[in-house]
GROMACS .gro file of C-alpha atoms in nm:
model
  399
    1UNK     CA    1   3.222   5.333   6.975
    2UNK     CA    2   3.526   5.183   6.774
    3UNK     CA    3   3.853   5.193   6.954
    4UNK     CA    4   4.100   5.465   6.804
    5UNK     CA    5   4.377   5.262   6.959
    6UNK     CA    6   4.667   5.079   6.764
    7UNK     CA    7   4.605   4.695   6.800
    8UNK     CA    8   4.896   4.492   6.921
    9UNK     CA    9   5.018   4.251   6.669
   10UNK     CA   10   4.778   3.930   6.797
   11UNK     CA   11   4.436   4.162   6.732
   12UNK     CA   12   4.535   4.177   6.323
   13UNK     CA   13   4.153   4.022   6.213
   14UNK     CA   14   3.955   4.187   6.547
   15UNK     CA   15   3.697   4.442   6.572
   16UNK     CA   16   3.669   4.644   6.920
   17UNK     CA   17   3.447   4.849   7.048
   18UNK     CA   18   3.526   5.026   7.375
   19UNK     CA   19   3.239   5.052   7.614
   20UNK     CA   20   3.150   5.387   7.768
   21UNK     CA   21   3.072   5.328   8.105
   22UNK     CA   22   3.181   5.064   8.377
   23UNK     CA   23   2.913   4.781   8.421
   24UNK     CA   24   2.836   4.858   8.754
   25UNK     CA   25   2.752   5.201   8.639
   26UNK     CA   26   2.566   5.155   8.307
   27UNK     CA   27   2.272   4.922   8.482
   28UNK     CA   28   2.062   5.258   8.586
   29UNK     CA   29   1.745   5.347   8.391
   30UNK     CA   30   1.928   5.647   8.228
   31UNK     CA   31   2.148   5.378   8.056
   32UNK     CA   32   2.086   5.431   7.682
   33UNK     CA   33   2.287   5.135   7.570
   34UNK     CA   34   2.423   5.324   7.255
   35UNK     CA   35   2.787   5.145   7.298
   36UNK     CA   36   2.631   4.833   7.235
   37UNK     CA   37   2.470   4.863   6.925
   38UNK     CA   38   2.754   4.694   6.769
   39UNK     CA   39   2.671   4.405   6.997
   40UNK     CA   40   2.287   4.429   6.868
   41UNK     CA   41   2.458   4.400   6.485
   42UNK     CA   42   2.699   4.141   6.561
   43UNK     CA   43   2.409   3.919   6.737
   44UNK     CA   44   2.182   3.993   6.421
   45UNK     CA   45   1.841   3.748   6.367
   46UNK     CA   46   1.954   3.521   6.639
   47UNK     CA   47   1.702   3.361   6.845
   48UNK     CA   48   1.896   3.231   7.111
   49UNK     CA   49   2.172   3.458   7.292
   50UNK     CA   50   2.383   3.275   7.529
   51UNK     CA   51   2.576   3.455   7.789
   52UNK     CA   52   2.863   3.255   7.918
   53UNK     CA   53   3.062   3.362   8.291
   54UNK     CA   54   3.417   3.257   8.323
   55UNK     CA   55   3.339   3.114   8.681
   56UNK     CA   56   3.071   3.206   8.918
   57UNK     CA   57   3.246   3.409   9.081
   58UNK     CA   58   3.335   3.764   8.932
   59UNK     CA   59   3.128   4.121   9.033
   60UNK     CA   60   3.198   4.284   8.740
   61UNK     CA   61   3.123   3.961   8.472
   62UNK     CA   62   2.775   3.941   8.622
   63UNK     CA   63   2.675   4.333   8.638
   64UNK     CA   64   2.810   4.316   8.242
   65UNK     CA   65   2.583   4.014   8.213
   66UNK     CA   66   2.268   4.221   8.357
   67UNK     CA   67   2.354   4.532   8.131
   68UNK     CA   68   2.327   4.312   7.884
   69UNK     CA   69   2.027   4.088   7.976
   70UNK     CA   70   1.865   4.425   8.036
   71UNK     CA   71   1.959   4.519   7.681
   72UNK     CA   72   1.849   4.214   7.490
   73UNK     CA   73   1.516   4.227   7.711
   74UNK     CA   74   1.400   4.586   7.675
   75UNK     CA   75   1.559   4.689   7.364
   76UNK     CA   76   1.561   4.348   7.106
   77UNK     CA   77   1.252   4.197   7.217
   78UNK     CA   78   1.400   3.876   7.405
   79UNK     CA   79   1.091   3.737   7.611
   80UNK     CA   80   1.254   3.420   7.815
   81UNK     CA   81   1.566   3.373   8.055
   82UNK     CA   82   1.677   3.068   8.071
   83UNK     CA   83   1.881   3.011   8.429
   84UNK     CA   84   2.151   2.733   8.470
   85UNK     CA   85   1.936   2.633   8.751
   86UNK     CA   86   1.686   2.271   8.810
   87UNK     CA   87   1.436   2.240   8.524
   88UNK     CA   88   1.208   2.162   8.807
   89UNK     CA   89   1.272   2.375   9.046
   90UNK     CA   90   1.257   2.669   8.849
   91UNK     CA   91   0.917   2.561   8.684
   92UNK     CA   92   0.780   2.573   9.024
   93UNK     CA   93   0.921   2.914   9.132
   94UNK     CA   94   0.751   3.085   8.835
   95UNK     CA   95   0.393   2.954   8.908
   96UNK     CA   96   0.478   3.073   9.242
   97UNK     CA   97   0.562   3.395   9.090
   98UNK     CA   98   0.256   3.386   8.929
   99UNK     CA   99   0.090   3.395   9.189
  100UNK     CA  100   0.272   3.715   9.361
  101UNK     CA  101   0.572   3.573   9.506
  102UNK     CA  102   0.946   3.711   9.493
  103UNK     CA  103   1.181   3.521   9.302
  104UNK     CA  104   1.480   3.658   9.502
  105UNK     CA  105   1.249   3.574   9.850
  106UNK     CA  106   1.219   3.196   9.692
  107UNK     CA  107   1.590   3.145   9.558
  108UNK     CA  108   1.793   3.069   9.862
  109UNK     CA  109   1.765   2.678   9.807
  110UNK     CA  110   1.586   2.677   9.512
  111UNK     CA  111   1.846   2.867   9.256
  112UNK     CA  112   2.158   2.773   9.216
  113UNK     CA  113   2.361   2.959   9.511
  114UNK     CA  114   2.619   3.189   9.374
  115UNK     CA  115   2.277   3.322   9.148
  116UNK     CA  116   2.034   3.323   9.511
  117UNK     CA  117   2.337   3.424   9.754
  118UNK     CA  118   2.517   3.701   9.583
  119UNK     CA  119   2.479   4.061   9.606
  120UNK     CA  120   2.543   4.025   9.212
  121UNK     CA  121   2.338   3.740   9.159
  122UNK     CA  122   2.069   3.863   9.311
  123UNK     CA  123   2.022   4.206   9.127
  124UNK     CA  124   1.954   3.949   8.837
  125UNK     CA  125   1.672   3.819   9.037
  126UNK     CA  126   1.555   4.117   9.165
  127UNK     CA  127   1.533   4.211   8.794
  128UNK     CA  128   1.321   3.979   8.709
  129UNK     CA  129   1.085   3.968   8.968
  130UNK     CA  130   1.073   4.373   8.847
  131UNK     CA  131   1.011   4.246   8.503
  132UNK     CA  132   0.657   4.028   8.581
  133UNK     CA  133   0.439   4.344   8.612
  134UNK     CA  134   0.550   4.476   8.296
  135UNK     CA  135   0.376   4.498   7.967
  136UNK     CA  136   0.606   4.251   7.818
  137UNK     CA  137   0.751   4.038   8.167
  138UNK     CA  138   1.091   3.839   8.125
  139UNK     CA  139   0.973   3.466   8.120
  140UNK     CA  140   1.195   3.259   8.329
  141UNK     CA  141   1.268   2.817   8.287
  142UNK     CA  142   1.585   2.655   8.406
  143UNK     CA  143   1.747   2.411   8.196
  144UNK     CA  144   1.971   2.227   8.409
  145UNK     CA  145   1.940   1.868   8.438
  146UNK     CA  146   2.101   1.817   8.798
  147UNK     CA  147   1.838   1.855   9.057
  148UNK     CA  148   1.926   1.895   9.424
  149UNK     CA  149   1.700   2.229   9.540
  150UNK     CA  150   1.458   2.216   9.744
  151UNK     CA  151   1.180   2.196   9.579
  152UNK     CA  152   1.292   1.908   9.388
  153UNK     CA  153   1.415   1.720   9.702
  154UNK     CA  154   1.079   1.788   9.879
  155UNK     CA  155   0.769   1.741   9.586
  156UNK     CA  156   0.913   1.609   9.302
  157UNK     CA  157   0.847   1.225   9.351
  158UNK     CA  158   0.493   1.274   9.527
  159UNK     CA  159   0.420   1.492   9.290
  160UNK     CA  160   0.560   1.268   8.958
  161UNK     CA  161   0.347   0.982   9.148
  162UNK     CA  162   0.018   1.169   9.129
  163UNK     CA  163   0.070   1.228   8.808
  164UNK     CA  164   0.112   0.873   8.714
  165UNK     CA  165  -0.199   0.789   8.906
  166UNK     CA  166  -0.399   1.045   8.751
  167UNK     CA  167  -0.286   0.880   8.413
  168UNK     CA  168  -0.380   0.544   8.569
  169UNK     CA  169  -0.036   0.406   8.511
  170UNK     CA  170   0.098   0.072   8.707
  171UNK     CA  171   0.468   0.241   8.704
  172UNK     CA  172   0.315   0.419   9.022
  173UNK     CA  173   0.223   0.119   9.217
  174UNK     CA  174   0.443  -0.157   9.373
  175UNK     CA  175   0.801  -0.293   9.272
  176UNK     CA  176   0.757  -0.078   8.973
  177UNK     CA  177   0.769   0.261   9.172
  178UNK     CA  178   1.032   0.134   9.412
  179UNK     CA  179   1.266   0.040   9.206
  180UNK     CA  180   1.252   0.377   9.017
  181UNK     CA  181   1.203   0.613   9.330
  182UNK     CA  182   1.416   0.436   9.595
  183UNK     CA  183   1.730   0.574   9.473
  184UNK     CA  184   1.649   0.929   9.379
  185UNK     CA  185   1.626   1.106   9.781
  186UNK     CA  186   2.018   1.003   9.804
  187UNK     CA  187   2.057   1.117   9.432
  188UNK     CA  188   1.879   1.426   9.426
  189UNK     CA  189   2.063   1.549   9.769
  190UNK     CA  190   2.389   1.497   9.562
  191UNK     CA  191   2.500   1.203   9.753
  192UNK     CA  192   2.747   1.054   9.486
  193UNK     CA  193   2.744   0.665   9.586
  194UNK     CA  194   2.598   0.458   9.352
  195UNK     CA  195   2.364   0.199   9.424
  196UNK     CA  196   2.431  -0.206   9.389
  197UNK     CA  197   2.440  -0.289   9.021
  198UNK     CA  198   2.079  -0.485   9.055
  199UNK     CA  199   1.935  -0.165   9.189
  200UNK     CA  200   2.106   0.092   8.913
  201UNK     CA  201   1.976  -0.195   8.645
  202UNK     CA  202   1.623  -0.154   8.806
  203UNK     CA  203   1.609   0.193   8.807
  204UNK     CA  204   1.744   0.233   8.440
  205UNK     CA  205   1.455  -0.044   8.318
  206UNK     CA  206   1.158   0.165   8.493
  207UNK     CA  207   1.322   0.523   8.402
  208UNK     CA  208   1.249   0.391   8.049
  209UNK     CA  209   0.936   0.221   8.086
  210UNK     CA  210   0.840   0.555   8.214
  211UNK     CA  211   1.008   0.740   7.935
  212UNK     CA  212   0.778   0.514   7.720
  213UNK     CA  213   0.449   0.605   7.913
  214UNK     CA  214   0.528   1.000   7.930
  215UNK     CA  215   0.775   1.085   7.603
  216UNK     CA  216   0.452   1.057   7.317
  217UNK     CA  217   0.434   1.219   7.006
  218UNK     CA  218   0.397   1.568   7.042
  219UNK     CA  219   0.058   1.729   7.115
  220UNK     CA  220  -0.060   2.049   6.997
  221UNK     CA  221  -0.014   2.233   7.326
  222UNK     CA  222   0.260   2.188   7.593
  223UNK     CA  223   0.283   2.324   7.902
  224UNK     CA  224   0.379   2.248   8.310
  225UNK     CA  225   0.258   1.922   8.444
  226UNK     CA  226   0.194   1.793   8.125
  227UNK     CA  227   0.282   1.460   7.999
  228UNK     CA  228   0.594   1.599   7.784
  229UNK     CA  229   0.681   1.775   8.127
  230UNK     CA  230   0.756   1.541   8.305
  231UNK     CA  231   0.917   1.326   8.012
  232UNK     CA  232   1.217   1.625   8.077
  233UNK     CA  233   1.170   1.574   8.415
  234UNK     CA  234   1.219   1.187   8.424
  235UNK     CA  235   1.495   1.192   8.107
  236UNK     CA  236   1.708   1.504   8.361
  237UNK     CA  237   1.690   1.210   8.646
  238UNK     CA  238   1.800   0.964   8.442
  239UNK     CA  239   2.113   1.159   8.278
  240UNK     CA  240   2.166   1.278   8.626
  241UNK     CA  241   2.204   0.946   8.787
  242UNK     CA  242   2.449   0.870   8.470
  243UNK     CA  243   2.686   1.166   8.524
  244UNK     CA  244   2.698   1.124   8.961
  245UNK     CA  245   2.726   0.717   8.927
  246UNK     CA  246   2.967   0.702   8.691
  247UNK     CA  247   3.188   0.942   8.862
  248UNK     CA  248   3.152   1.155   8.533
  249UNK     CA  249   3.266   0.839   8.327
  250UNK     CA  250   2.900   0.857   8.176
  251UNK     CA  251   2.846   1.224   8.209
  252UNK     CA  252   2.503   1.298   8.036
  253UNK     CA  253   2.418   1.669   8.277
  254UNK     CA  254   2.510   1.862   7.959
  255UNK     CA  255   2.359   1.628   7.688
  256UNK     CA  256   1.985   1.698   7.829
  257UNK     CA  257   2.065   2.057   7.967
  258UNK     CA  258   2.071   2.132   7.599
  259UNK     CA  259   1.765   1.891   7.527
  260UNK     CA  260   1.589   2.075   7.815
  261UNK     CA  261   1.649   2.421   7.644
  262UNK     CA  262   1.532   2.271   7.344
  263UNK     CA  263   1.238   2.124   7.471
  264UNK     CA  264   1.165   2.453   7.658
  265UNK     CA  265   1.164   2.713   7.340
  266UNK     CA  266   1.043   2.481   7.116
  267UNK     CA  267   0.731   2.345   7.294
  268UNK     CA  268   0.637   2.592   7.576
  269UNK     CA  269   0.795   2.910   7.434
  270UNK     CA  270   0.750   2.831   7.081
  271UNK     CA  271   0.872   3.132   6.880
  272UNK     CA  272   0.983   3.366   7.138
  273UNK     CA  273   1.355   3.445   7.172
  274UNK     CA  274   1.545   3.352   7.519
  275UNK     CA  275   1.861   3.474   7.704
  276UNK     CA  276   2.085   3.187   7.869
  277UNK     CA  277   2.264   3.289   8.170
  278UNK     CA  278   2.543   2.988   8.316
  279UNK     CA  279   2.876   2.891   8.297
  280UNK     CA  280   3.054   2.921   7.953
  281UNK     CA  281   3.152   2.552   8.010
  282UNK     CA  282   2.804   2.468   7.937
  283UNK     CA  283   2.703   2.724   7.678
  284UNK     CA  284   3.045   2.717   7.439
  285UNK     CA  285   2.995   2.572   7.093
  286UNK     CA  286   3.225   2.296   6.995
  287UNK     CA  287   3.321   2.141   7.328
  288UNK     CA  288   3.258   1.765   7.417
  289UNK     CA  289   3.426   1.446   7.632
  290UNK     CA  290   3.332   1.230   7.386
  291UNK     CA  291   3.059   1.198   7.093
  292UNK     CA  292   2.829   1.045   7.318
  293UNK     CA  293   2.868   1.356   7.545
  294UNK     CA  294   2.825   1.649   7.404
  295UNK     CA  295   2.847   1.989   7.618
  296UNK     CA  296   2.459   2.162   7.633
  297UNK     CA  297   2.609   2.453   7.394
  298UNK     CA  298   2.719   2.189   7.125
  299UNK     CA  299   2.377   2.054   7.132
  300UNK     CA  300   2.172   2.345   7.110
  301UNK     CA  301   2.425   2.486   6.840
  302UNK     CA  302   2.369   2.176   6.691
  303UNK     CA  303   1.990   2.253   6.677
  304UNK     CA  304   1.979   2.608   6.623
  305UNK     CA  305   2.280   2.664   6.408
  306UNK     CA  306   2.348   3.034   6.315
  307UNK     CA  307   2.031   3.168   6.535
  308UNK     CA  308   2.243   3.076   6.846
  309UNK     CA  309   2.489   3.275   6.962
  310UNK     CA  310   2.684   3.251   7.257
  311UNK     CA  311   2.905   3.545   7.460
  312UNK     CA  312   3.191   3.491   7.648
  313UNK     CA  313   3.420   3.731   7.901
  314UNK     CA  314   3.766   3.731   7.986
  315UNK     CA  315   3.978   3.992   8.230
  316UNK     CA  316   4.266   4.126   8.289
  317UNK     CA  317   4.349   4.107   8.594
  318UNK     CA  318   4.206   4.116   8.971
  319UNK     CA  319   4.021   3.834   9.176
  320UNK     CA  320   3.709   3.609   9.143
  321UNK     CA  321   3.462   3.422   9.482
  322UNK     CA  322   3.599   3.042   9.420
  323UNK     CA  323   3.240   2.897   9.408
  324UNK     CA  324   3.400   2.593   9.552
  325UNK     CA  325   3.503   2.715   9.884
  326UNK     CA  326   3.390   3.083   9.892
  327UNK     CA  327   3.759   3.219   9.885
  328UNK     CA  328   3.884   3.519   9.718
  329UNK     CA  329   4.127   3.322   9.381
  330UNK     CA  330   4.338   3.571   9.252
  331UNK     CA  331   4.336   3.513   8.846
  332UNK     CA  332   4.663   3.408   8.743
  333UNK     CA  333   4.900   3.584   8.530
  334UNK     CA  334   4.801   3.692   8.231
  335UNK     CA  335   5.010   3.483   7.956
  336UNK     CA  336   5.232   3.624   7.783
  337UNK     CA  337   5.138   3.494   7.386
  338UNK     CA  338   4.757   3.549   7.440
  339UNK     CA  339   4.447   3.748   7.331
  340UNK     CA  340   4.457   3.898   7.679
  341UNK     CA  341   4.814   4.067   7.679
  342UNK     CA  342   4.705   4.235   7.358
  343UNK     CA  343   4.378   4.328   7.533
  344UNK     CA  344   4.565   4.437   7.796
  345UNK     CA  345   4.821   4.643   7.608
  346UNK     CA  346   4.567   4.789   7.413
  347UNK     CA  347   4.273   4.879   7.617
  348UNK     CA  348   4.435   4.996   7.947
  349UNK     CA  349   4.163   5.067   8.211
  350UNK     CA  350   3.875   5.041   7.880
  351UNK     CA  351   3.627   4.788   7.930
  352UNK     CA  352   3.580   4.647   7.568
  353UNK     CA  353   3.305   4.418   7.337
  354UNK     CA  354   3.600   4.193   7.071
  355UNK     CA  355   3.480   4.053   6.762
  356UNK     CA  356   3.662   3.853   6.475
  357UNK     CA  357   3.673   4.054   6.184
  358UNK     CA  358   3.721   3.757   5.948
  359UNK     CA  359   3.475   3.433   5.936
  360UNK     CA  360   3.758   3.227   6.076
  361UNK     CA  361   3.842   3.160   6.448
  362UNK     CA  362   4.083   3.385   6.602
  363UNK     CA  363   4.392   3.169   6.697
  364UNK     CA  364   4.601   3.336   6.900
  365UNK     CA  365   4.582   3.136   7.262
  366UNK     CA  366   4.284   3.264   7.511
  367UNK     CA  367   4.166   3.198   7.838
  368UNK     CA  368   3.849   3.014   7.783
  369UNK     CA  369   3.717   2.840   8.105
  370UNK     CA  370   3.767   2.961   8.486
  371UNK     CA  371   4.083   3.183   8.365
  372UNK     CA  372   4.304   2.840   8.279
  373UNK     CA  373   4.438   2.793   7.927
  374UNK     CA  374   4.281   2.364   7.884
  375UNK     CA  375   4.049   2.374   7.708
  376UNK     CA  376   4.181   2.592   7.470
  377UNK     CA  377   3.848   2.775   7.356
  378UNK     CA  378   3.852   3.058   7.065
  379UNK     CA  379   3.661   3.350   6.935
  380UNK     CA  380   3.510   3.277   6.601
  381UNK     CA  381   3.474   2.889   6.703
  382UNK     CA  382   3.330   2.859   7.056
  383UNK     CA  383   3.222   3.199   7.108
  384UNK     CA  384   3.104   3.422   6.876
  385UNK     CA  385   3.123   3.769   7.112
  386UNK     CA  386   3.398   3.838   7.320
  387UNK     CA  387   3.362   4.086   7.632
  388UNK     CA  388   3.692   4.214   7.795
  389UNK     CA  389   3.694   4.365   8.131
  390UNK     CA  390   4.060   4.519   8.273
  391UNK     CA  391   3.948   4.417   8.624
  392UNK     CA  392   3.730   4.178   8.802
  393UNK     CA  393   3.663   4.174   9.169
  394UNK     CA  394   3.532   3.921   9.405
  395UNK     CA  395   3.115   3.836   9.425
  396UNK     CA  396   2.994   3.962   9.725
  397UNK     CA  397   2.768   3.696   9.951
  398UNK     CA  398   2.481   3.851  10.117
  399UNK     CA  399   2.325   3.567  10.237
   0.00000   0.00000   0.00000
């Protein structure tokens, strides 16, 4: 419902809409979802529906996310989630799913932790393994490009090998597979040293030559294990060894995130619409280190123009888990010149959806990543939906 409440002076251009119950309150199956119709209109014909977090961290940011996910699922016909979580290790979870397995049984190793280990994070999980005897079950990829899960650390290279031989390719035999595989155990259990220069060079020559054997023209049908497959497999190895050693001076994880999300609704969910759930880091439009290094939101924007659109979430005030060290962070203050003090002034104890009114960014300052004000993101630019809660608390760890 619109908000009957004066804006301060910094909302002049905003549209709010005050939601009527708490998130952790509204995810019950009597939940109607009639206060977010204006989300539904302001979202319109897009395909792709990003939902940004402000850190990992916050209980009330990820039970909004699942009222929404929920919403955009059962109400606006979105078919696929797509999890900031291994490309691989995901794609193995769901044929594991397919064959009757829990997703929330599987994650702990598998999904990224604060998603598998929270109480929060796992009522997402828990949702979707409800979802996969359902008419119309939520699909489920991840799209990140780091690999260090289980799965991945355990099968991947055996199982890229067999592939190869099945294909009858010499990049599986010899020198040729050593110098391509020797690095990778280290790598893909996040050990950040980098290997001699002779051995990075000899990787980087058979990560292409492989690139070359497995990245064809498109056939008419894609799917797991096939050739195009593993080409996102083999290109998210190669941009992960870039990003760990370079120390980040070559950072490529967000460059094939997006191409991975790409890849994914384009050639094995061709046509269907997706949900992305990670950090608003990854998902925000217009963000880069350099223009070799695009963030994954900039390149999918990039790609899908106006039929992406991405959410983000700020707070008042409160406390979030530090996904670093498991820690209670209090948020800092909230500034004083800022989209938030408005918010705050404004809304009171109102949990609210914030729109631009205008087609122009909104440029009052805002908190835009993990509640600091660098980089300076803004509604109407980054983000194109803006979700303000008065008060986050910690993410509760269950296991």
């Amino acid at each position: 419902m619109p908000n009957d409440a004066s804006p301060a002076p910094g909302l002049a251009g905003l549209k709010t809409w005050t939601l009527v119950a708490g998130p952790s309150e509204a995810s019950t199956e009597a939940d109607d979802y009639r206060d977010l119709a204006p989300f539904a209109e302001a979202i319109g014909q897009a395909r792709i529906v990003a939902l940004g977090e402000q850190t990992h961290g916050a209980s009330e940011e990820f039970r909004l996310k699942l009222r929404l996910l929920k919403f955009l699922h059962e109400k606006l016909g979105f078919e696929v989630l797509l999890l900031e979580s291994g490309f691989y290790d995901i794609a193995r979870l769901t044929q594991r799913m397919a064959a009757g397995e829990k997703l929330d049984a599987m994650a702990p190793g598998n999904v990224f932790f604060m998603y598998a280990n929270s109480a929060e994070g796992r009522e997402m999980l828990r949702y979707v393994d409800a979802q996969q005897s359902e008419a119309a079950p939520l699909r489920l990829a991840g799209i990140d490009s780091q690999h260090s899960g289980g799965l991945s650390q355990a099968e991947m290279l055996p199982r890229l090998r067999a592939f190869l031989h099945q294909r009858g390719s010499d990049l599986a035999e010899g020198q040729a597979w050593s110098d391509f595989a020797g690095p990778l155990p280290a790598l893909l259990a996040m050990q950040r040293q980098s290997p001699e220069p002779t051995a990075r060079l000899a990787f980087e020559r058979q990560a292409l030559a492989l690139r070359a054997n497995l990245c064809g023209p498109a056939r008419a049908q894609a799917g797991m294990d096939s050739a195009e497959w593993w080409c996102q497999v083999v290109k998210s190895l190669q941009a992960q060894a870039s990003s760990v050693w370079s120390e980040g001076r070559d950072y490529q994880r967000d460059n094939q995130m997006g191409d991975n999300a790409i890849w994914l609704m384009e050639r094995l969910y061709p046509g269907k619409k997706a949900v992305i759930w990670a950090h608003t880091i990854h998902v925000a439009k217009g963000f880069q280190r350099s223009p070799a290094q695009l963030h994954a939101g900039e390149v999918m924007s990039r790609h899908w123009g106006a039929a992406y659109k991405v959410v983000q979430f700020t707070a008042g005030t409160g406390a979030v888990l530090d996904f670093g060290d498991l820690r209670p962070l209090k948020l800092p203050a909230v500034l004083p010149v800022s989209l938030e003090s408005d918010l705050v002034a404004m809304a009171g104890k109102s949990s609210l959806m914030v729109l631009p009114a205008t087609q122009g960014p909104l440029v009052v300052p805002q908190w835009s990543i993990d509640y600091q004000t660098l980089p300076q993101g803004q509604l109407g630019r980054n983000w194109d939906v803006l979700f303000y809660l008065p008060q986050v608390s910690p993410a509760r760890m269950t296991r």
